Tab-separated table of C-alpha atoms and ligand atoms in Angstrom:
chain	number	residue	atom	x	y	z
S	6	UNK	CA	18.211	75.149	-121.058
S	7	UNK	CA	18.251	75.197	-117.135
S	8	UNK	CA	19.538	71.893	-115.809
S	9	UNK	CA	16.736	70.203	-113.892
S	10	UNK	CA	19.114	68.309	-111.629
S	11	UNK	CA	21.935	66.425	-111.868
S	12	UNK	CA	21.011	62.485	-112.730
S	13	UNK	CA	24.009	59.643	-111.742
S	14	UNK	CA	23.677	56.075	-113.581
S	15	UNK	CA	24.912	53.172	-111.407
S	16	UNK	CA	25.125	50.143	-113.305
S	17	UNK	CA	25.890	47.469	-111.012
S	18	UNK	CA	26.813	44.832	-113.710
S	19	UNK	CA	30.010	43.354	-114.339
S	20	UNK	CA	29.283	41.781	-117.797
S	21	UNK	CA	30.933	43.322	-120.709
S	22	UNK	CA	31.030	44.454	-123.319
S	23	UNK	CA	27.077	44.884	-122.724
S	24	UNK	CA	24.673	44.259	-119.760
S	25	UNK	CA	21.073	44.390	-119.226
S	26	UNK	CA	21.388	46.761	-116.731
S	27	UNK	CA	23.258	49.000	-118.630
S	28	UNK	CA	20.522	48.512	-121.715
S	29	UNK	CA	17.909	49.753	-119.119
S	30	UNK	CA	19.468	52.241	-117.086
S	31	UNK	CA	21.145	54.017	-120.277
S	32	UNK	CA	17.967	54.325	-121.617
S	33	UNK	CA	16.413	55.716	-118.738
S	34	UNK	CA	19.264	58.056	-118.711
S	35	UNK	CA	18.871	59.027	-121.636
S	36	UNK	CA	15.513	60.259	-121.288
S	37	UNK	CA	16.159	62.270	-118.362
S	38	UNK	CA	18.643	64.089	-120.230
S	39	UNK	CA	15.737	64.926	-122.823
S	40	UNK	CA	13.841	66.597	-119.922
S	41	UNK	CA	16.931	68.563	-119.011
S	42	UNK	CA	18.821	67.190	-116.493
S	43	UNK	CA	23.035	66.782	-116.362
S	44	UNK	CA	23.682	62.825	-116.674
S	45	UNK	CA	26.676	60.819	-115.814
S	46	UNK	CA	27.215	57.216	-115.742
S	47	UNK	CA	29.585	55.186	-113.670
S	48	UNK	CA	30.088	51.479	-113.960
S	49	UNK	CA	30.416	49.862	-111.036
S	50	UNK	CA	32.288	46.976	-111.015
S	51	UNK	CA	35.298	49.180	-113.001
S	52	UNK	CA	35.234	51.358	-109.892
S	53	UNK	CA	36.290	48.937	-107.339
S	54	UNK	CA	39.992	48.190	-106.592
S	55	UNK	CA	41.324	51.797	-105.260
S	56	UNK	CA	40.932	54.360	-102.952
S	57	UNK	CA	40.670	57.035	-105.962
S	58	UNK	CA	37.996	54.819	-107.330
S	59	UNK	CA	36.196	54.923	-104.180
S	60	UNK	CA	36.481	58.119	-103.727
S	61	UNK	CA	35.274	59.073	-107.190
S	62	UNK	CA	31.830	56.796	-106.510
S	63	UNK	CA	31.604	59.044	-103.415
S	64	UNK	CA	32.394	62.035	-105.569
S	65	UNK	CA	29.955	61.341	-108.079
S	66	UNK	CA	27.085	60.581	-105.494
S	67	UNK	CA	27.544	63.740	-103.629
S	68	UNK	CA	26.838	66.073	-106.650
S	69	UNK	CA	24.005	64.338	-107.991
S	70	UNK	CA	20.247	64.701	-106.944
S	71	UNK	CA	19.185	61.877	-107.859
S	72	UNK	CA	20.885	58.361	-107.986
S	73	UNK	CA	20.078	55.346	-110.366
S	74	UNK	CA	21.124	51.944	-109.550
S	75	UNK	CA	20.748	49.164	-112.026
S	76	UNK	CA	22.002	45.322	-111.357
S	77	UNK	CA	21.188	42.311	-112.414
S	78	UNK	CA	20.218	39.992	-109.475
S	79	UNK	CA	22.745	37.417	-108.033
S	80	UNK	CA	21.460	34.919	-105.384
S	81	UNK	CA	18.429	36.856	-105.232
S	82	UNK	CA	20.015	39.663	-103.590
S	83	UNK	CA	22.456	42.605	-105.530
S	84	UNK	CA	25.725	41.086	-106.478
S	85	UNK	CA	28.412	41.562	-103.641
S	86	UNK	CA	29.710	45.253	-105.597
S	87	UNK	CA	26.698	46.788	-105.296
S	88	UNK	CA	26.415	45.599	-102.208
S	89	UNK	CA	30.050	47.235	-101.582
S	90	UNK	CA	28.730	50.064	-103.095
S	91	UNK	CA	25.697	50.525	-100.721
S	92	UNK	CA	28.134	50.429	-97.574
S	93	UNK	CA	30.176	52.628	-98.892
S	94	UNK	CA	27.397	55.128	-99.662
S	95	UNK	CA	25.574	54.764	-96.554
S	96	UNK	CA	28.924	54.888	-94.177
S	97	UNK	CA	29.958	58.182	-95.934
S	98	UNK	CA	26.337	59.669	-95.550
S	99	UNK	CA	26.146	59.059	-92.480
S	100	UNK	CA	29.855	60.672	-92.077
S	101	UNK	CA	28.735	64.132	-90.431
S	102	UNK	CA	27.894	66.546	-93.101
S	103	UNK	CA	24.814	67.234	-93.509
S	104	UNK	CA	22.644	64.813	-95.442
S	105	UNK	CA	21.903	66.137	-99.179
S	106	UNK	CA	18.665	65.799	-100.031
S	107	UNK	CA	18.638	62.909	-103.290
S	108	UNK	CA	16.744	60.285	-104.673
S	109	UNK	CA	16.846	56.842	-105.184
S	110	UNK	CA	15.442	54.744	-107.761
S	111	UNK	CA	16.313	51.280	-108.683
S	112	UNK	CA	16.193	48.797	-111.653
S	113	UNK	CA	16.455	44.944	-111.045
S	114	UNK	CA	16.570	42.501	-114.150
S	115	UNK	CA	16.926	38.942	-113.294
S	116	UNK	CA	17.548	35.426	-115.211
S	117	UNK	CA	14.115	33.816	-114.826
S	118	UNK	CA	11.051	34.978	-116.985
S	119	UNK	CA	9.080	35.906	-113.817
S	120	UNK	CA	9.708	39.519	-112.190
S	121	UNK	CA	9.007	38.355	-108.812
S	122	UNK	CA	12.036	37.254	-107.929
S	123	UNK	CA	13.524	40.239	-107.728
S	124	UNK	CA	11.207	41.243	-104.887
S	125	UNK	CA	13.770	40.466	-102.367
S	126	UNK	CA	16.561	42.834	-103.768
S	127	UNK	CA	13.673	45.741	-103.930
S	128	UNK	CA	13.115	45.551	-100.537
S	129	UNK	CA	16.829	45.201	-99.551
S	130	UNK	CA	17.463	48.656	-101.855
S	131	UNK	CA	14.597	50.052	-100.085
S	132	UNK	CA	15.739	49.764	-96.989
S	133	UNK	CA	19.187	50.851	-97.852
S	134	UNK	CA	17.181	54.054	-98.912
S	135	UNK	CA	15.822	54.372	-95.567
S	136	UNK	CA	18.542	53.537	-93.824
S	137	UNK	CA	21.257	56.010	-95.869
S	138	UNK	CA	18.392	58.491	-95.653
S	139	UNK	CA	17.622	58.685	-99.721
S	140	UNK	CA	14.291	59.401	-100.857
S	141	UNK	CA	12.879	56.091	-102.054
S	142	UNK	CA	11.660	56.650	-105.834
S	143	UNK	CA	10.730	53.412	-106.252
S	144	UNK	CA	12.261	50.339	-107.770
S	145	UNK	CA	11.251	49.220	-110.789
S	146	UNK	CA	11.538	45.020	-112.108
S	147	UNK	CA	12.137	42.716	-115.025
S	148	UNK	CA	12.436	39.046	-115.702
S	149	UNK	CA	13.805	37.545	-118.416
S	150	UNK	CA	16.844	40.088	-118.875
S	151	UNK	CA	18.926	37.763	-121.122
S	152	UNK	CA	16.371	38.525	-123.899
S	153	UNK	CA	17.762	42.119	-123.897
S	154	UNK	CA	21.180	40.530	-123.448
S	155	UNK	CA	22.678	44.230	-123.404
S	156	UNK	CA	21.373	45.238	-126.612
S	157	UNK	CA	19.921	49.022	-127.019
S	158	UNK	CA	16.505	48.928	-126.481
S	159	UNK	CA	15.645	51.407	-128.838
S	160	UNK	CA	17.024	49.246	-131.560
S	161	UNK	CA	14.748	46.481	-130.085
S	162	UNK	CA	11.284	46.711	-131.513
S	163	UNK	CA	7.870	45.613	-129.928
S	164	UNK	CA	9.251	42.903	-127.391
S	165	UNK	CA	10.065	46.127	-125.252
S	166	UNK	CA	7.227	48.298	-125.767
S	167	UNK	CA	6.217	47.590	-121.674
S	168	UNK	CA	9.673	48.382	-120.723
S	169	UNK	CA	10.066	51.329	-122.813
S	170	UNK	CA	6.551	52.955	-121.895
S	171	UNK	CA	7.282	51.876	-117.919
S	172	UNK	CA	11.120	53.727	-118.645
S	173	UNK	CA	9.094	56.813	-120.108
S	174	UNK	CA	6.833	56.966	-117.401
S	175	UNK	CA	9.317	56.817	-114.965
S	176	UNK	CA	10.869	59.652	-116.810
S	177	UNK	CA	8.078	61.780	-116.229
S	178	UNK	CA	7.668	61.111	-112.675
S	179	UNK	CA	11.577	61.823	-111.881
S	180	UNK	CA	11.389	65.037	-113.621
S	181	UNK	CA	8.202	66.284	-112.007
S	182	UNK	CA	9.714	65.230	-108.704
S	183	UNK	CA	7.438	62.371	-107.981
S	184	UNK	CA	7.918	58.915	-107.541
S	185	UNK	CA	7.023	56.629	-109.912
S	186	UNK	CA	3.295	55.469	-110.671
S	187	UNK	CA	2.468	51.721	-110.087
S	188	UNK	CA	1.499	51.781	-113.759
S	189	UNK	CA	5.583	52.014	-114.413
S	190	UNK	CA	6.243	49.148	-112.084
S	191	UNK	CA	3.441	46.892	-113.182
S	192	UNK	CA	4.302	47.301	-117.015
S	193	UNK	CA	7.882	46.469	-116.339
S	194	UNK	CA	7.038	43.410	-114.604
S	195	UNK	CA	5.190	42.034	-117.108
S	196	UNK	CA	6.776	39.080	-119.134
S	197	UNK	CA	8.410	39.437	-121.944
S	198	UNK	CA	8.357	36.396	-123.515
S	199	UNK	CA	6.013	33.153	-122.568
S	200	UNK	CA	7.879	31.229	-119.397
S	201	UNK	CA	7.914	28.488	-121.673
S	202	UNK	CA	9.547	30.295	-124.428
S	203	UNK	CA	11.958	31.310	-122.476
S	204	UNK	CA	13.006	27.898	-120.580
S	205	UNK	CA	13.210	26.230	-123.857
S	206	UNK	CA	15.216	28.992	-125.770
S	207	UNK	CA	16.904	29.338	-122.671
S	208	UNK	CA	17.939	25.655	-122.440
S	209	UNK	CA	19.282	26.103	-126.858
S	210	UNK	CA	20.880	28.741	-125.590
S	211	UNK	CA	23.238	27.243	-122.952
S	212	UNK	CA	24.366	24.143	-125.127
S	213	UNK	CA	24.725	26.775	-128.453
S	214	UNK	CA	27.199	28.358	-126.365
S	215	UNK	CA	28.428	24.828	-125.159
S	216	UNK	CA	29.232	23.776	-128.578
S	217	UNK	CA	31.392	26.345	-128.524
S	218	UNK	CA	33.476	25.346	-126.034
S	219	UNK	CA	33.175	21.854	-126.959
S	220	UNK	CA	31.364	20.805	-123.068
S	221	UNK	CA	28.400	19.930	-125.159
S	222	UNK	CA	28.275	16.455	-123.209
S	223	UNK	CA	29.950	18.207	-119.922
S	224	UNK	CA	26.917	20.549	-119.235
S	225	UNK	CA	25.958	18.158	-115.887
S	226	UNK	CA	29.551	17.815	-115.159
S	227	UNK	CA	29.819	17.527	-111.566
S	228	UNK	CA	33.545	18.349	-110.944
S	229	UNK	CA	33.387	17.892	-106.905
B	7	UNK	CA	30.161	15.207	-89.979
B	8	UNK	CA	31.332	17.889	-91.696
B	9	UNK	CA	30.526	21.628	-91.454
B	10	UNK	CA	31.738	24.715	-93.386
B	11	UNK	CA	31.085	28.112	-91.536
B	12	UNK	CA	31.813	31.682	-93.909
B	13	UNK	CA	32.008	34.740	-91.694
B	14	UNK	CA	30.817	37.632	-93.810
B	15	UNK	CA	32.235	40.038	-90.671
B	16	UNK	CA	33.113	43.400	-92.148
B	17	UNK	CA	37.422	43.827	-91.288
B	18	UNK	CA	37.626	45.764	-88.233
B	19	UNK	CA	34.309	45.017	-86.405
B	20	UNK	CA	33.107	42.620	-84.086
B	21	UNK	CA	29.218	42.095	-84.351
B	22	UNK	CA	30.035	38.959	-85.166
B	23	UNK	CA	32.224	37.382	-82.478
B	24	UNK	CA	29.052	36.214	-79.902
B	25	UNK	CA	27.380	34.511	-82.657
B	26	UNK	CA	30.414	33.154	-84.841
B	27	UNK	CA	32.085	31.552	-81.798
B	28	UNK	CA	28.528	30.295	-80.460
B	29	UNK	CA	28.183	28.571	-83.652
B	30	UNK	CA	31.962	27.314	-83.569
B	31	UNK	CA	31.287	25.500	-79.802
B	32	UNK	CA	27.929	24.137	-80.500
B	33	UNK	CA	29.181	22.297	-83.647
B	34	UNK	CA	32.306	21.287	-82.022
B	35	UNK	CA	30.171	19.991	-79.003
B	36	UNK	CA	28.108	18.107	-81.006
B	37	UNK	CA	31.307	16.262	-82.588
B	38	UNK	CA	31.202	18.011	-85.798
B	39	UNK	CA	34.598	18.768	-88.215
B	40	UNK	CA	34.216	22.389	-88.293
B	41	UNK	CA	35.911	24.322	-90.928
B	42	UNK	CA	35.520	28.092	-91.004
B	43	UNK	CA	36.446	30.999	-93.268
B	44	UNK	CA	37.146	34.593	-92.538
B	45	UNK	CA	35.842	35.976	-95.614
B	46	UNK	CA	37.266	39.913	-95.511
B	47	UNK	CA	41.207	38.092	-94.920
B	48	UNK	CA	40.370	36.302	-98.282
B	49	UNK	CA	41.427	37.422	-101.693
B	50	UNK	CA	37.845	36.232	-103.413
B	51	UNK	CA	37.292	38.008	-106.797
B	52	UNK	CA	33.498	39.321	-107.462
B	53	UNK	CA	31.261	37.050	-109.825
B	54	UNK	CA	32.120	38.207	-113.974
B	55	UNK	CA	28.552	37.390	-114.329
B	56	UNK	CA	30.024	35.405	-117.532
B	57	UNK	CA	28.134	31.705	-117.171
B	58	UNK	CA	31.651	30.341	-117.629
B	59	UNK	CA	30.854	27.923	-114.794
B	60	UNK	CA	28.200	26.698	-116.748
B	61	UNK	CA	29.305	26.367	-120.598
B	62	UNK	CA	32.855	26.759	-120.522
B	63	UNK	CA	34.195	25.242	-117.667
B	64	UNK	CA	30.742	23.202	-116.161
B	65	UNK	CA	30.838	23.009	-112.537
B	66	UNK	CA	33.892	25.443	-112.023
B	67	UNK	CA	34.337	29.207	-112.227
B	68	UNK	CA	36.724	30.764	-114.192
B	69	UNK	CA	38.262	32.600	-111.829
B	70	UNK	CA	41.487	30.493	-109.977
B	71	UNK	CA	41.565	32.198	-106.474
B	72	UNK	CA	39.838	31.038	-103.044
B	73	UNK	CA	36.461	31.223	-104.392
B	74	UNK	CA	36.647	28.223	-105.756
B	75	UNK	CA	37.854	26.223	-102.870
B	76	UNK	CA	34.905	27.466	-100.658
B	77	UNK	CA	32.470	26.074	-103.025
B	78	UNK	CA	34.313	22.775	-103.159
B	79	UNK	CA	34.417	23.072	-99.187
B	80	UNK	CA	30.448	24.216	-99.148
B	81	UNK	CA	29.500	21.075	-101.631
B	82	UNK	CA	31.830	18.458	-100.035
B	83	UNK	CA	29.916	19.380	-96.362
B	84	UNK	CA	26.598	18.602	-94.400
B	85	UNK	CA	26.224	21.600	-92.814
B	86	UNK	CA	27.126	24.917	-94.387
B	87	UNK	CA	26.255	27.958	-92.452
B	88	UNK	CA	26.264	31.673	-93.475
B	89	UNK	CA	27.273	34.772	-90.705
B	90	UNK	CA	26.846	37.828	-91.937
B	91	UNK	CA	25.822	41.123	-90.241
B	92	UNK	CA	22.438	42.055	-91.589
B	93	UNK	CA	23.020	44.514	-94.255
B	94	UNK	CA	19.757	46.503	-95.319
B	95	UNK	CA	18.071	43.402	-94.405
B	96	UNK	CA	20.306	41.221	-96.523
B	97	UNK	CA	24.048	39.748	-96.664
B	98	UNK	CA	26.886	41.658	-96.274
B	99	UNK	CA	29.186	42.261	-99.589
B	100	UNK	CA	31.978	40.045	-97.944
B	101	UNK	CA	29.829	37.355	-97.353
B	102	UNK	CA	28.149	37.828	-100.698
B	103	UNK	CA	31.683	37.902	-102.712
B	104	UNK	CA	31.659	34.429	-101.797
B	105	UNK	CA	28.078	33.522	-102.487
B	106	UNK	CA	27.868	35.041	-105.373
B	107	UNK	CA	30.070	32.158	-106.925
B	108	UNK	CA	28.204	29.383	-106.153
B	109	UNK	CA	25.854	28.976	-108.841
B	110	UNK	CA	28.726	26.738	-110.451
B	111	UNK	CA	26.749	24.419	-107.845
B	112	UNK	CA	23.833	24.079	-109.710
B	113	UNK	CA	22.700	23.595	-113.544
B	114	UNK	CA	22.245	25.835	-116.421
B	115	UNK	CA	19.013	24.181	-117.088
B	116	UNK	CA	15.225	24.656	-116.024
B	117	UNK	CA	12.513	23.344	-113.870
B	118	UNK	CA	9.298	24.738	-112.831
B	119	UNK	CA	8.456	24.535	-109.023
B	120	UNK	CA	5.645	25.562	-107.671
B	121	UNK	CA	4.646	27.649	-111.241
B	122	UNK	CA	7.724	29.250	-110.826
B	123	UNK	CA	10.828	28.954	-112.840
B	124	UNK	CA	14.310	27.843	-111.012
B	125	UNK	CA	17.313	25.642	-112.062
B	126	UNK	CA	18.010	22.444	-112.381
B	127	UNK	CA	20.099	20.645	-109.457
B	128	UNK	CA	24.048	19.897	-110.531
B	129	UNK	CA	24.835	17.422	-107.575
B	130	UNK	CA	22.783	14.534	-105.587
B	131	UNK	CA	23.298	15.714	-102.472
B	132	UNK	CA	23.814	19.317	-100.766
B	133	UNK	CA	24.794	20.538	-97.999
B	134	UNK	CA	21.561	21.721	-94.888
B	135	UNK	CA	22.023	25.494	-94.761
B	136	UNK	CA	22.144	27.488	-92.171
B	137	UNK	CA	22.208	31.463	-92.568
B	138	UNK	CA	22.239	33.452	-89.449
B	139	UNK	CA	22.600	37.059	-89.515
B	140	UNK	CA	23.611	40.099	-86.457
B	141	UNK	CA	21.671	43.497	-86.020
B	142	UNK	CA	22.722	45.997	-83.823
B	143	UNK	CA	19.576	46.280	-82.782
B	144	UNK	CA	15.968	45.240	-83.027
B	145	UNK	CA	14.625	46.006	-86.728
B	146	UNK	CA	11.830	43.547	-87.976
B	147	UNK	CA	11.451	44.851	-91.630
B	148	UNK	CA	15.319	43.928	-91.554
B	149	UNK	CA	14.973	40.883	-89.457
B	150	UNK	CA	12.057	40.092	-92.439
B	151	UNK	CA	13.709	40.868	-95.313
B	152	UNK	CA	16.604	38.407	-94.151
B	153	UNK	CA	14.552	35.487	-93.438
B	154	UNK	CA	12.827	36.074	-96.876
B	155	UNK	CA	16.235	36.327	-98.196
B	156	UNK	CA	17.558	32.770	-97.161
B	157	UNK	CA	13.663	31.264	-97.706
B	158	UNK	CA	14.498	32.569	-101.452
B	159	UNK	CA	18.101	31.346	-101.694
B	160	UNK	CA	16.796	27.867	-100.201
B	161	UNK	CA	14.101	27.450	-102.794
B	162	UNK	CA	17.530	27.967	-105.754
B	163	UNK	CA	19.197	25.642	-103.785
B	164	UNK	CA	17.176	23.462	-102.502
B	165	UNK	CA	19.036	21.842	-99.913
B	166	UNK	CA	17.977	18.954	-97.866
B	167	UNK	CA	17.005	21.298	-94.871
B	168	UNK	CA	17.759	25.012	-94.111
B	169	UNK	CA	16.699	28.010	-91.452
B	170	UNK	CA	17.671	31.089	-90.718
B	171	UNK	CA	17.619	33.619	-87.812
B	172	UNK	CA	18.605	36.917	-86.447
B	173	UNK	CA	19.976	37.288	-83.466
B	174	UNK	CA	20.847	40.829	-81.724
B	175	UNK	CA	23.839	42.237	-80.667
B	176	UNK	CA	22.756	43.173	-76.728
B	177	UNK	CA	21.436	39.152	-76.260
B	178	UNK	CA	23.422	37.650	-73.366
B	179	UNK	CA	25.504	34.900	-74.541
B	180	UNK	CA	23.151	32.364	-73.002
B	181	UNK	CA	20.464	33.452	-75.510
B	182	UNK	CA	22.190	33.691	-78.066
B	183	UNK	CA	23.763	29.931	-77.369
B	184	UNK	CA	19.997	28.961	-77.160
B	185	UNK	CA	19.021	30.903	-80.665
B	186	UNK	CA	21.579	28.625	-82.277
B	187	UNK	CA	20.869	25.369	-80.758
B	188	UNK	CA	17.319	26.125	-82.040
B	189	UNK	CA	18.422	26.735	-85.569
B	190	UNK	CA	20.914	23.887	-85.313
B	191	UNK	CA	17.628	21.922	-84.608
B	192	UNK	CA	16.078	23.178	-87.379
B	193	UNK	CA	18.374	21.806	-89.796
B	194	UNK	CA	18.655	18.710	-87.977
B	195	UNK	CA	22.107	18.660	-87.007
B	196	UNK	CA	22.701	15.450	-84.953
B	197	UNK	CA	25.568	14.015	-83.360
O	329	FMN	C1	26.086	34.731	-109.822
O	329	FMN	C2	24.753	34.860	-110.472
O	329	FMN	C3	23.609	34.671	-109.725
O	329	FMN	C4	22.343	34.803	-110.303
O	329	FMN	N1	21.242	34.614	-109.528
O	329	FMN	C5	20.004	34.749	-110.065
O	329	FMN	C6	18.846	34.543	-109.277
O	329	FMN	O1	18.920	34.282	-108.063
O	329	FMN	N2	17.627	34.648	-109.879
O	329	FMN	C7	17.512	34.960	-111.205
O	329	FMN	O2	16.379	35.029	-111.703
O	329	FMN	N3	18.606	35.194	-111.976
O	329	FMN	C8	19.837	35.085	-111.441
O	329	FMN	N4	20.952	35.311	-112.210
O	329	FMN	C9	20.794	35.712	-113.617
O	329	FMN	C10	21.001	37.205	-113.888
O	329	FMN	O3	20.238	37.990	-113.013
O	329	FMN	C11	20.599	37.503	-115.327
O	329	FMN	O4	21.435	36.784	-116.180
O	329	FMN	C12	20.596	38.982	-115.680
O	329	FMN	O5	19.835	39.156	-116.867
O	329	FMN	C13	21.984	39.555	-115.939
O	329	FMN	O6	21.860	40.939	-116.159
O	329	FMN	P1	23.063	41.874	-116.653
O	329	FMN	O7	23.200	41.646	-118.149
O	329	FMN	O8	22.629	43.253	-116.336
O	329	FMN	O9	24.297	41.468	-115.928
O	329	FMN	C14	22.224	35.151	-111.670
O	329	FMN	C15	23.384	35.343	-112.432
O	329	FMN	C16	24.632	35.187	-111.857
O	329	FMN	C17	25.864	35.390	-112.705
């Protein structure tokens, strides 16, 4: 089959062994390959800490076409790596050959049930786009990523649908060369659990994992 | 008084140095203990993303290195501002190395505000924040994005009083003295 393009997978989180992001972007990956493009993934906080490693990110942008970033948001903005990673991109870009033509299309998953607050990041990745002179595919949001928690989303069932059908969508749009229909972003957005739901298995959650550590009674700790 | 200043200046650059030592003589002027960070000299490790802070060791990150003491330093102070050159519209990634480990500041745990869901607050008090970014040049969608930026972090945070600004590289020192005696106002930094 001819390749349709060469497709590079950014994940920009550095929880292992299994992040949201990776959930979503490898799934979108995975259905570009379907529709014939080459696919690589690199992750990026595993990059970071040598020139070599640099210089492979750099590497790896310059031969693809089109570039997928997925992070989870910190501090309502992409955690500091990605960040690193955007400066890097955009310095070398900008570096005097002559700028490839690629796009740029984003995922965002964040803590709290409600999309929205990943609004901030979009426009910060969009701007990077603009600025490092990317083609802005659009940038696509979810709340509530610790109910994926890094687990495949095909093995996931109907909690997903939205986010599968807005990941299939966006699919299509990449490989006809278009960016990606509202419908994509809108579905992805949508919640996928009840906010209440999700603060109170949220709040099980945290002192589950407390119980662990035995800081059940330390949670409010306020060490300075 | 005390204040903590983080300079999120990129090594080798120097967008920064109006604003940064504007910020350093107003404070001082107004009698304030400054303390203040050179982020890029400082061996800060990124965020694991891990929750650590939260369930294993509440209140503290995992990681032992100089992250750590700048949120002790930011928590302990009454004034905690933020430099950073305006990066597409946001924080820079040294600035945000260190951000990115604060949440240790706050709780694991939920409250609505204003229908939307945030955390809990950790502490009593917190510092006023002040975040002040550099362009090179005149960019409003940046200039936006950055004010919408801190308005967002502020609303995690919630600290007793915040603003934010941008100021540009070409403003004369005078205006740029005056830009940060405004936002010094604005978070109601007194003598
Ligand atoms: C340092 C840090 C900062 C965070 N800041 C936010 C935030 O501002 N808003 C939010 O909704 N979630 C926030 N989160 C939660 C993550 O975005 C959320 O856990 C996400 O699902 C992690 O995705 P990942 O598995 O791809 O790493 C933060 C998490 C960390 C570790």
């Amino acid at each position: 089959m001819k390749s349709n393009g060469r497709v590079l997978l950014l994940v920009g989180s550095a929880r292992r062994p299994r992040s949201t992001s990776e959930s979503l972007g490898t799934y979108l990956l995975e259905g570009l390959r379907k529709r014939g493009f080459e696919t690589e993934t690199l992750i990026i906080p595993k990059i970071f800490g040598s020139d070599e490693a640099r210089n492979a990110l750099l590497a790896a942008t310059d031969r693809s076409d089109i570039l997928l970033l997925a992070f989870p948001l910190y501090v309502d903005s992409p955690p500091a790596l990605v960040i690193k990673g955007m400066e890097l991109i955009n310095r070398h870009r900008h570096a005097g050959q002559e700028l490839k033509s690629q796009r740029l299309l984003v995922i965002v998953n964040c803590g709290f049930p409600e999309a929205q607050h990943n609004n901030t990041a979009i426009a910060i990745c969009r701007r990077f786009s603009q600025e490092a002179g990317l083609d802005w595919a659009g940038g696509l949001s979810l709340g509530g990523g610790a109910a994926i928690s890094g687990r495949p989303l095909v093995k996931m069932g109907g909690m997903v649908r939205n986010v599968i059908r807005s990941l299939d969508l966006a699919s299509d749009a990449l490989a006809e060369g278009n960016p990606i229909p509202r419908e994509a972003v809108d579905l992805m957005s949508k919640p996928l659990i009840p906010s209440w739901v999700y603060m109170l298995l949220g709040a099980l959650g945290w002192k589950r994992q407390a119980k662990r550590f035995g800081t059940r009674k330390k949670l409010s700790d306020r060490p300075y | 008084m005390k204040a903590v200043v983080l300079n999120g200046s990129e090594k080798g650059t120097s967008i920064l140095d109006g604003a940064y030592k504007s910020i350093l003589d107003e404070l001082t002027a107004l009698g304030w203990d400054v303390e203040s960070f050179m982020l890029h000299d400082m061996k800060i490790h990124h965020c694991l993303g891990c929750f650590g802070c939260w369930v294993k060791t509440p209140g503290i990150c995992v990681i032992d290195d100089a992250g750590r003491d700048i949120v002790k330093k930011v928590i302990r102070s009454d004034l905690s501002v933020f430099l950073t050159p305006v990066t597409f519209g946001g924080y820079s990634s040294e600035l945000k190395k260190a951000l990115d480990r604060i949440i240790c500041l706050i709780s694991p745990f939920f409250k609505k505000i204003n229908g939307e869901v945030h955390h809990k607050h950790r502490y009593d008090r917190y510092p006023r924040m002040m975040y002040v970014g550099v362009l090179p040049r005149a960019d409003a969608e940046s200039e936006r994005i950055f004010n919408t930026l801190a308005d967002r972090n502020a609303l995690n945070i919630r600290p007793p009083a915040h603003a934010s600004g941008v100021i540009i590289n070409n403003q004369s020192k005078k205006e740029i003295r005056e830009d940060i005696q405004t936002l010094l106002r604005m978070v109601e930094v007194e003598k």
